[in-house]
Every structure is written in structure tokens, then in C-alpha cells.
PDB file of N, CA and C in Angstrom:
ATOM      1  N   PHE A1398       6.776   2.993   0.914  1.00 53.00           N
ATOM      2  CA  PHE A1398       7.661   1.718   1.534  1.00 53.00           C
ATOM      3  C   PHE A1398       9.075   2.403   2.057  1.00 53.00           C
ATOM      4  N   ASP A1399       8.415   3.060   3.268  1.00 50.00           N
ATOM      5  CA  ASP A1399       9.401   3.578   4.215  1.00 50.00           C
ATOM      6  C   ASP A1399      10.053   2.446   4.855  1.00 50.00           C
ATOM      7  N   GLY A1400      11.344   2.441   5.145  1.00 50.00           N
ATOM      8  CA  GLY A1400      11.670   1.306   5.856  1.00 50.00           C
ATOM      9  C   GLY A1400      13.198   1.579   5.539  1.00 50.00           C
ATOM     10  N   VAL A1401      14.432   0.498   5.919  1.00 47.00           N
ATOM     11  CA  VAL A1401      15.827   0.571   5.723  1.00 47.00           C
ATOM     12  C   VAL A1401      16.008  -0.789   5.171  1.00 47.00           C
ATOM     13  N   GLY A1402      17.053  -0.303   4.706  1.00 49.00           N
ATOM     14  CA  GLY A1402      18.088  -1.546   3.940  1.00 49.00           C
ATOM     15  C   GLY A1402      17.131  -2.231   3.206  1.00 49.00           C
ATOM     16  N   ALA A1403      17.504  -3.517   3.236  1.00 51.00           N
ATOM     17  CA  ALA A1403      16.693  -4.479   2.433  1.00 51.00           C
ATOM     18  C   ALA A1403      15.066  -4.480   2.586  1.00 51.00           C
ATOM     19  N   GLY A1404      14.499  -4.646   3.560  1.00 57.00           N
ATOM     20  CA  GLY A1404      13.492  -4.061   3.966  1.00 57.00           C
ATOM     21  C   GLY A1404      12.519  -3.599   3.083  1.00 57.00           C
ATOM     22  N   LEU A1405      13.215  -2.369   2.883  1.00 75.00           N
ATOM     23  CA  LEU A1405      12.359  -1.471   1.924  1.00 75.00           C
ATOM     24  C   LEU A1405      12.355  -1.975   0.226  1.00 75.00           C
ATOM     25  N   ALA A1406      13.606  -2.527  -0.077  1.00 79.00           N
ATOM     26  CA  ALA A1406      14.166  -3.188  -1.633  1.00 79.00           C
ATOM     27  C   ALA A1406      12.930  -4.401  -1.565  1.00 79.00           C
ATOM     28  N   VAL A1407      12.700  -4.938  -0.959  1.00 84.00           N
ATOM     29  CA  VAL A1407      12.151  -6.494  -0.838  1.00 84.00           C
ATOM     30  C   VAL A1407      10.746  -6.113  -0.846  1.00 84.00           C
ATOM     31  N   CYS A1408      10.286  -5.175  -0.062  1.00 84.00           N
ATOM     32  CA  CYS A1408       8.812  -4.686   0.136  1.00 84.00           C
ATOM     33  C   CYS A1408       8.347  -4.124  -1.398  1.00 84.00           C
ATOM     34  N   ARG A1409       9.040  -3.379  -2.093  1.00 81.00           N
ATOM     35  CA  ARG A1409       8.939  -2.994  -3.287  1.00 81.00           C
ATOM     36  C   ARG A1409       8.836  -3.578  -4.186  1.00 81.00           C
ATOM     37  N   ALA A1410       9.750  -4.490  -4.210  1.00 87.00           N
ATOM     38  CA  ALA A1410       9.860  -5.474  -5.513  1.00 87.00           C
ATOM     39  C   ALA A1410       8.626  -6.633  -5.513  1.00 87.00           C
ATOM     40  N   ILE A1411       8.222  -6.764  -4.290  1.00 89.00           N
ATOM     41  CA  ILE A1411       7.091  -7.758  -3.880  1.00 89.00           C
ATOM     42  C   ILE A1411       6.081  -6.835  -4.728  1.00 89.00           C
ATOM     43  N   ALA A1412       5.554  -6.119  -4.059  1.00 87.00           N
ATOM     44  CA  ALA A1412       4.488  -5.114  -4.663  1.00 87.00           C
ATOM     45  C   ALA A1412       4.516  -4.944  -5.946  1.00 87.00           C
ATOM     46  N   GLU A1413       5.558  -4.479  -6.516  1.00 87.00           N
ATOM     47  CA  GLU A1413       5.800  -4.127  -8.093  1.00 87.00           C
ATOM     48  C   GLU A1413       5.329  -5.332  -8.617  1.00 87.00           C
ATOM     49  N   ARG A1414       5.812  -6.548  -8.454  1.00 91.00           N
ATOM     50  CA  ARG A1414       5.752  -7.546  -9.044  1.00 91.00           C
ATOM     51  C   ARG A1414       4.205  -8.266  -9.043  1.00 91.00           C
ATOM     52  N   LEU A1415       3.564  -8.026  -8.021  1.00 91.00           N
ATOM     53  CA  LEU A1415       2.168  -8.724  -7.752  1.00 91.00           C
ATOM     54  C   LEU A1415       1.454  -7.394  -8.855  1.00 91.00           C
ATOM     55  N   ALA A1416       1.795  -6.232  -8.581  1.00 90.00           N
ATOM     56  CA  ALA A1416       0.785  -5.076  -9.538  1.00 90.00           C
ATOM     57  C   ALA A1416       1.069  -5.753 -10.837  1.00 90.00           C
ATOM     58  N   LYS A1417       2.430  -5.924 -11.490  1.00 92.00           N
ATOM     59  CA  LYS A1417       2.438  -6.459 -12.790  1.00 92.00           C
ATOM     60  C   LYS A1417       1.900  -7.761 -13.246  1.00 92.00           C
ATOM     61  N   SER A1418       1.574  -8.418 -12.098  1.00 95.00           N
ATOM     62  CA  SER A1418       0.661  -9.861 -12.068  1.00 95.00           C
ATOM     63  C   SER A1418      -0.829  -9.646 -12.437  1.00 95.00           C
ATOM     64  N   GLY A1419      -1.227  -8.275 -11.945  1.00 93.00           N
ATOM     65  CA  GLY A1419      -2.517  -7.888 -12.138  1.00 93.00           C
ATOM     66  C   GLY A1419      -3.481  -7.570 -10.745  1.00 93.00           C
ATOM     67  N   TYR A1420      -2.604  -7.721  -9.603  1.00 93.00           N
ATOM     68  CA  TYR A1420      -3.326  -7.746  -8.533  1.00 93.00           C
ATOM     69  C   TYR A1420      -3.090  -6.294  -8.183  1.00 93.00           C
ATOM     70  N   ALA A1421      -4.481  -5.769  -7.409  1.00 93.00           N
ATOM     71  CA  ALA A1421      -4.724  -4.531  -7.025  1.00 93.00           C
ATOM     72  C   ALA A1421      -3.773  -4.515  -5.808  1.00 93.00           C
ATOM     73  N   ILE A1422      -3.189  -3.480  -5.540  1.00 91.00           N
ATOM     74  CA  ILE A1422      -2.200  -3.264  -3.982  1.00 91.00           C
ATOM     75  C   ILE A1422      -2.517  -1.984  -3.475  1.00 91.00           C
ATOM     76  N   SER A1423      -2.535  -2.256  -2.166  1.00 91.00           N
ATOM     77  CA  SER A1423      -2.947  -0.684  -1.333  1.00 91.00           C
ATOM     78  C   SER A1423      -1.605  -0.936  -0.365  1.00 91.00           C
ATOM     79  N   ALA A1424      -0.699  -0.176  -0.613  1.00 88.00           N
ATOM     80  CA  ALA A1424       0.510   0.075  -0.228  1.00 88.00           C
ATOM     81  C   ALA A1424       0.406   1.227   1.106  1.00 88.00           C
ATOM     82  N   GLY A1425       0.708   0.522   2.434  1.00 87.00           N
ATOM     83  CA  GLY A1425       0.743   1.522   3.536  1.00 87.00           C
ATOM     84  C   GLY A1425       2.041   1.953   3.634  1.00 87.00           C
ATOM     85  N   MET A1426       2.198   3.567   3.633  1.00 85.00           N
ATOM     86  CA  MET A1426       3.572   3.921   3.788  1.00 85.00           C
ATOM     87  C   MET A1426       3.740   5.289   4.511  1.00 85.00           C
ATOM     88  N   ARG A1427       4.651   5.663   5.491  1.00 85.00           N
ATOM     89  CA  ARG A1427       4.426   6.697   6.104  1.00 85.00           C
ATOM     90  C   ARG A1427       4.414   8.250   5.108  1.00 85.00           C
ATOM     91  N   THR A1428       5.253   8.044   3.936  1.00 85.00           N
ATOM     92  CA  THR A1428       4.870   9.060   3.069  1.00 85.00           C
ATOM     93  C   THR A1428       4.361   8.314   1.623  1.00 85.00           C
ATOM     94  N   PRO A1429       2.972   8.697   1.669  1.00 85.00           N
ATOM     95  CA  PRO A1429       2.486   8.048   0.549  1.00 85.00           C
ATOM     96  C   PRO A1429       2.866   8.649  -0.893  1.00 85.00           C
ATOM     97  N   ASP A1430       2.757   8.088  -2.106  1.00 81.00           N
ATOM     98  CA  ASP A1430       2.888   8.486  -3.443  1.00 81.00           C
ATOM     99  C   ASP A1430       2.056   8.748  -4.095  1.00 81.00           C
ATOM    100  N   ALA A1431       0.873   9.543  -3.981  1.00 84.00           N
ATOM    101  CA  ALA A1431      -0.383   9.538  -4.680  1.00 84.00           C
ATOM    102  C   ALA A1431       0.066   9.195  -6.338  1.00 84.00           C
ATOM    103  N   SER A1432       1.106  10.265  -6.640  1.00 85.00           N
ATOM    104  CA  SER A1432       1.138   9.895  -8.250  1.00 85.00           C
ATOM    105  C   SER A1432       1.428   8.598  -8.759  1.00 85.00           C
ATOM    106  N   ARG A1433       1.619   7.576  -7.975  1.00 83.00           N
ATOM    107  CA  ARG A1433       1.629   6.235  -8.498  1.00 83.00           C
ATOM    108  C   ARG A1433       0.229   5.681  -8.829  1.00 83.00           C
ATOM    109  N   ASP A1434      -0.888   6.294  -7.863  1.00 88.00           N
ATOM    110  CA  ASP A1434      -2.188   5.532  -8.046  1.00 88.00           C
ATOM    111  C   ASP A1434      -2.937   5.715  -9.190  1.00 88.00           C
ATOM    112  N   ASN A1435      -3.456   4.477  -9.050  1.00 90.00           N
ATOM    113  CA  ASN A1435      -4.471   4.221 -10.568  1.00 90.00           C
ATOM    114  C   ASN A1435      -5.481   3.188 -10.007  1.00 90.00           C
ATOM    115  N   ASP A1436      -6.162   2.846 -10.821  1.00 90.00           N
ATOM    116  CA  ASP A1436      -6.936   1.741 -10.557  1.00 90.00           C
ATOM    117  C   ASP A1436      -6.489   0.262 -10.001  1.00 90.00           C
ATOM    118  N   LYS A1437      -5.297  -0.097  -9.867  1.00 90.00           N
ATOM    119  CA  LYS A1437      -4.880  -0.976  -9.467  1.00 90.00           C
ATOM    120  C   LYS A1437      -3.734  -0.897  -8.182  1.00 90.00           C
ATOM    121  N   TRP A1438      -3.458   0.385  -7.963  1.00 91.00           N
ATOM    122  CA  TRP A1438      -2.691   0.823  -7.082  1.00 91.00           C
ATOM    123  C   TRP A1438      -3.134   1.686  -6.263  1.00 91.00           C
ATOM    124  N   MET A1439      -2.861   1.572  -5.298  1.00 91.00           N
ATOM    125  CA  MET A1439      -3.202   2.692  -4.081  1.00 91.00           C
ATOM    126  C   MET A1439      -2.279   2.878  -3.164  1.00 91.00           C
ATOM    127  N   SER A1440      -1.933   4.033  -2.658  1.00 89.00           N
ATOM    128  CA  SER A1440      -0.781   4.238  -1.554  1.00 89.00           C
ATOM    129  C   SER A1440      -1.723   5.078  -0.322  1.00 89.00           C
ATOM    130  N   HIS A1441      -1.494   4.740   0.571  1.00 91.00           N
ATOM    131  CA  HIS A1441      -1.990   5.306   2.195  1.00 91.00           C
ATOM    132  C   HIS A1441      -1.244   5.413   3.308  1.00 91.00           C
ATOM    133  N   TYR A1442      -1.360   6.695   3.823  1.00 90.00           N
ATOM    134  CA  TYR A1442      -0.791   6.817   5.138  1.00 90.00           C
ATOM    135  C   TYR A1442      -0.927   5.581   6.058  1.00 90.00           C
ATOM    136  N   TYR A1443       0.482   5.034   6.443  1.00 89.00           N
ATOM    137  CA  TYR A1443      -0.038   3.883   7.552  1.00 89.00           C
ATOM    138  C   TYR A1443       1.536   4.237   8.428  1.00 89.00           C
ATOM    139  N   ASP A1444       1.586   4.413   9.841  1.00 89.00           N
ATOM    140  CA  ASP A1444       2.642   4.072  10.624  1.00 89.00           C
ATOM    141  C   ASP A1444       2.498   3.447  11.923  1.00 89.00           C
ATOM    142  N   ALA A1445       3.106   2.192  12.041  1.00 88.00           N
ATOM    143  CA  ALA A1445       2.715   1.429  13.231  1.00 88.00           C
ATOM    144  C   ALA A1445       2.607   2.230  14.268  1.00 88.00           C
ATOM    145  N   GLU A1446       3.012   3.019  14.731  1.00 91.00           N
ATOM    146  CA  GLU A1446       3.225   3.810  15.926  1.00 91.00           C
ATOM    147  C   GLU A1446       1.829   5.109  16.222  1.00 91.00           C
ATOM    148  N   THR A1447       1.233   5.252  14.936  1.00 93.00           N
ATOM    149  CA  THR A1447       0.169   6.094  15.014  1.00 93.00           C
ATOM    150  C   THR A1447      -1.241   5.348  15.196  1.00 93.00           C
ATOM    151  N   ASP A1448      -1.753   5.842  16.504  1.00 96.00           N
ATOM    152  CA  ASP A1448      -3.052   5.023  16.814  1.00 96.00           C
ATOM    153  C   ASP A1448      -4.087   5.611  15.579  1.00 96.00           C
ATOM    154  N   GLY A1449      -4.726   4.214  15.535  1.00 96.00           N
ATOM    155  CA  GLY A1449      -5.842   4.367  14.364  1.00 96.00           C
ATOM    156  C   GLY A1449      -5.228   4.233  13.023  1.00 96.00           C
ATOM    157  N   ALA A1450      -3.871   4.629  12.528  1.00 94.00           N
ATOM    158  CA  ALA A1450      -3.462   4.348  11.447  1.00 94.00           C
ATOM    159  C   ALA A1450      -3.765   3.068  10.547  1.00 94.00           C
ATOM    160  N   ALA A1451      -3.958   1.851  11.169  1.00 93.00           N
ATOM    161  CA  ALA A1451      -4.031   0.687  10.836  1.00 93.00           C
ATOM    162  C   ALA A1451      -5.767   0.616  10.416  1.00 93.00           C
ATOM    163  N   GLU A1452      -6.449   0.861  11.110  1.00 96.00           N
ATOM    164  CA  GLU A1452      -7.823   0.837  10.767  1.00 96.00           C
ATOM    165  C   GLU A1452      -8.341   1.850   9.742  1.00 96.00           C
ATOM    166  N   ALA A1453      -7.789   3.074   9.852  1.00 96.00           N
ATOM    167  CA  ALA A1453      -8.076   4.218   8.780  1.00 96.00           C
ATOM    168  C   ALA A1453      -7.616   3.225   7.228  1.00 96.00           C
ATOM    169  N   TRP A1454      -6.179   2.531   7.378  1.00 94.00           N
ATOM    170  CA  TRP A1454      -5.855   1.927   6.131  1.00 94.00           C
ATOM    171  C   TRP A1454      -6.645   0.863   5.407  1.00 94.00           C
ATOM    172  N   VAL A1455      -7.236   0.201   6.434  1.00 95.00           N
ATOM    173  CA  VAL A1455      -8.162  -1.190   6.209  1.00 95.00           C
ATOM    174  C   VAL A1455      -9.346  -0.491   5.615  1.00 95.00           C
ATOM    175  N   ASP A1456      -9.788   0.958   6.251  1.00 96.00           N
ATOM    176  CA  ASP A1456     -11.094   1.156   5.495  1.00 96.00           C
ATOM    177  C   ASP A1456     -10.949   1.604   4.411  1.00 96.00           C
ATOM    178  N   ALA A1457      -9.683   2.952   4.126  1.00 95.00           N
ATOM    179  CA  ALA A1457      -9.681   3.105   2.669  1.00 95.00           C
ATOM    180  C   ALA A1457      -9.438   2.090   1.690  1.00 95.00           C
ATOM    181  N   THR A1458      -8.675   0.859   1.844  1.00 94.00           N
ATOM    182  CA  THR A1458      -8.371  -0.115   1.360  1.00 94.00           C
ATOM    183  C   THR A1458      -9.905  -0.654   0.836  1.00 94.00           C
ATOM    184  N   VAL A1459     -11.097  -1.170   1.789  1.00 96.00           N
ATOM    185  CA  VAL A1459     -12.036  -1.572   1.753  1.00 96.00           C
ATOM    186  C   VAL A1459     -13.081  -0.613   0.633  1.00 96.00           C
ATOM    187  N   ASN A1460     -12.729   0.483   1.312  1.00 96.00           N
ATOM    188  CA  ASN A1460     -13.843   1.792   0.477  1.00 96.00           C
ATOM    189  C   ASN A1460     -13.561   1.693  -1.204  1.00 96.00           C
ATOM    190  N   ARG A1461     -12.131   1.414  -1.376  1.00 95.00           N
ATOM    191  CA  ARG A1461     -11.574   1.694  -2.920  1.00 95.00           C
ATOM    192  C   ARG A1461     -11.499   0.256  -3.708  1.00 95.00           C
ATOM    193  N   TYR A1462     -11.439  -0.818  -2.950  1.00 94.00           N
ATOM    194  CA  TYR A1462     -11.571  -2.046  -3.623  1.00 94.00           C
ATOM    195  C   TYR A1462     -12.959  -3.254  -3.351  1.00 94.00           C
ATOM    196  N   GLY A1463     -13.657  -2.596  -2.201  1.00 95.00           N
ATOM    197  CA  GLY A1463     -14.548  -3.617  -1.989  1.00 95.00           C
ATOM    198  C   GLY A1463     -13.977  -4.724  -0.953  1.00 95.00           C
ATOM    199  N   ARG A1464     -12.965  -4.961  -0.813  1.00 94.00           N
ATOM    200  CA  ARG A1464     -12.706  -5.980  -0.059  1.00 94.00           C
ATOM    201  C   ARG A1464     -11.162  -6.369   0.028  1.00 94.00           C
ATOM    202  N   ILE A1465     -10.628  -6.902   1.248  1.00 93.00           N
ATOM    203  CA  ILE A1465      -9.048  -7.295   1.327  1.00 93.00           C
ATOM    204  C   ILE A1465      -8.938  -8.775   1.176  1.00 93.00           C
ATOM    205  N   ASP A1466      -8.280  -9.394   0.106  1.00 88.00           N
ATOM    206  CA  ASP A1466      -7.900 -10.801   0.429  1.00 88.00           C
ATOM    207  C   ASP A1466      -6.855 -11.050   0.508  1.00 88.00           C
TER     208      ASP A1466
END
């Protein structure tokens, strides 16, 4: 949940609320935290300024969960 100010807190709160509700989460961040990873939560490297990062994140999510909703 890299970011600044409210963006960071809002993104984290939304993802955590969805995870508590049973949704599988794929969290893209510049500094992934693998210690949180479990069957319903994965963190993956993502930086919008890095070529191919979005595609790699999508591929990793599909490989893990089978689809993106």
C-alpha cells in the first residue's frame, strides 16, 4: 500500500474490509509484504512507472486465483 496521505489509508482500509468479508485480494505495491500472504491475500510488486509491472501483476493474480473479477 505504497502511497501518501489519505490514499494509503483508504486503500488499506478498503482491501482489509474486503478481505474480512471473504474476498480474495491481490494487492499491488512497490514493496510487497509476503508475510501477509495467505489463501485469500497475495501481495505483488507493482509500480505504474515500471514497464511490464501491470502485466506481471495481472498474470500472477490469474495464476493464483484463476481469474480476476
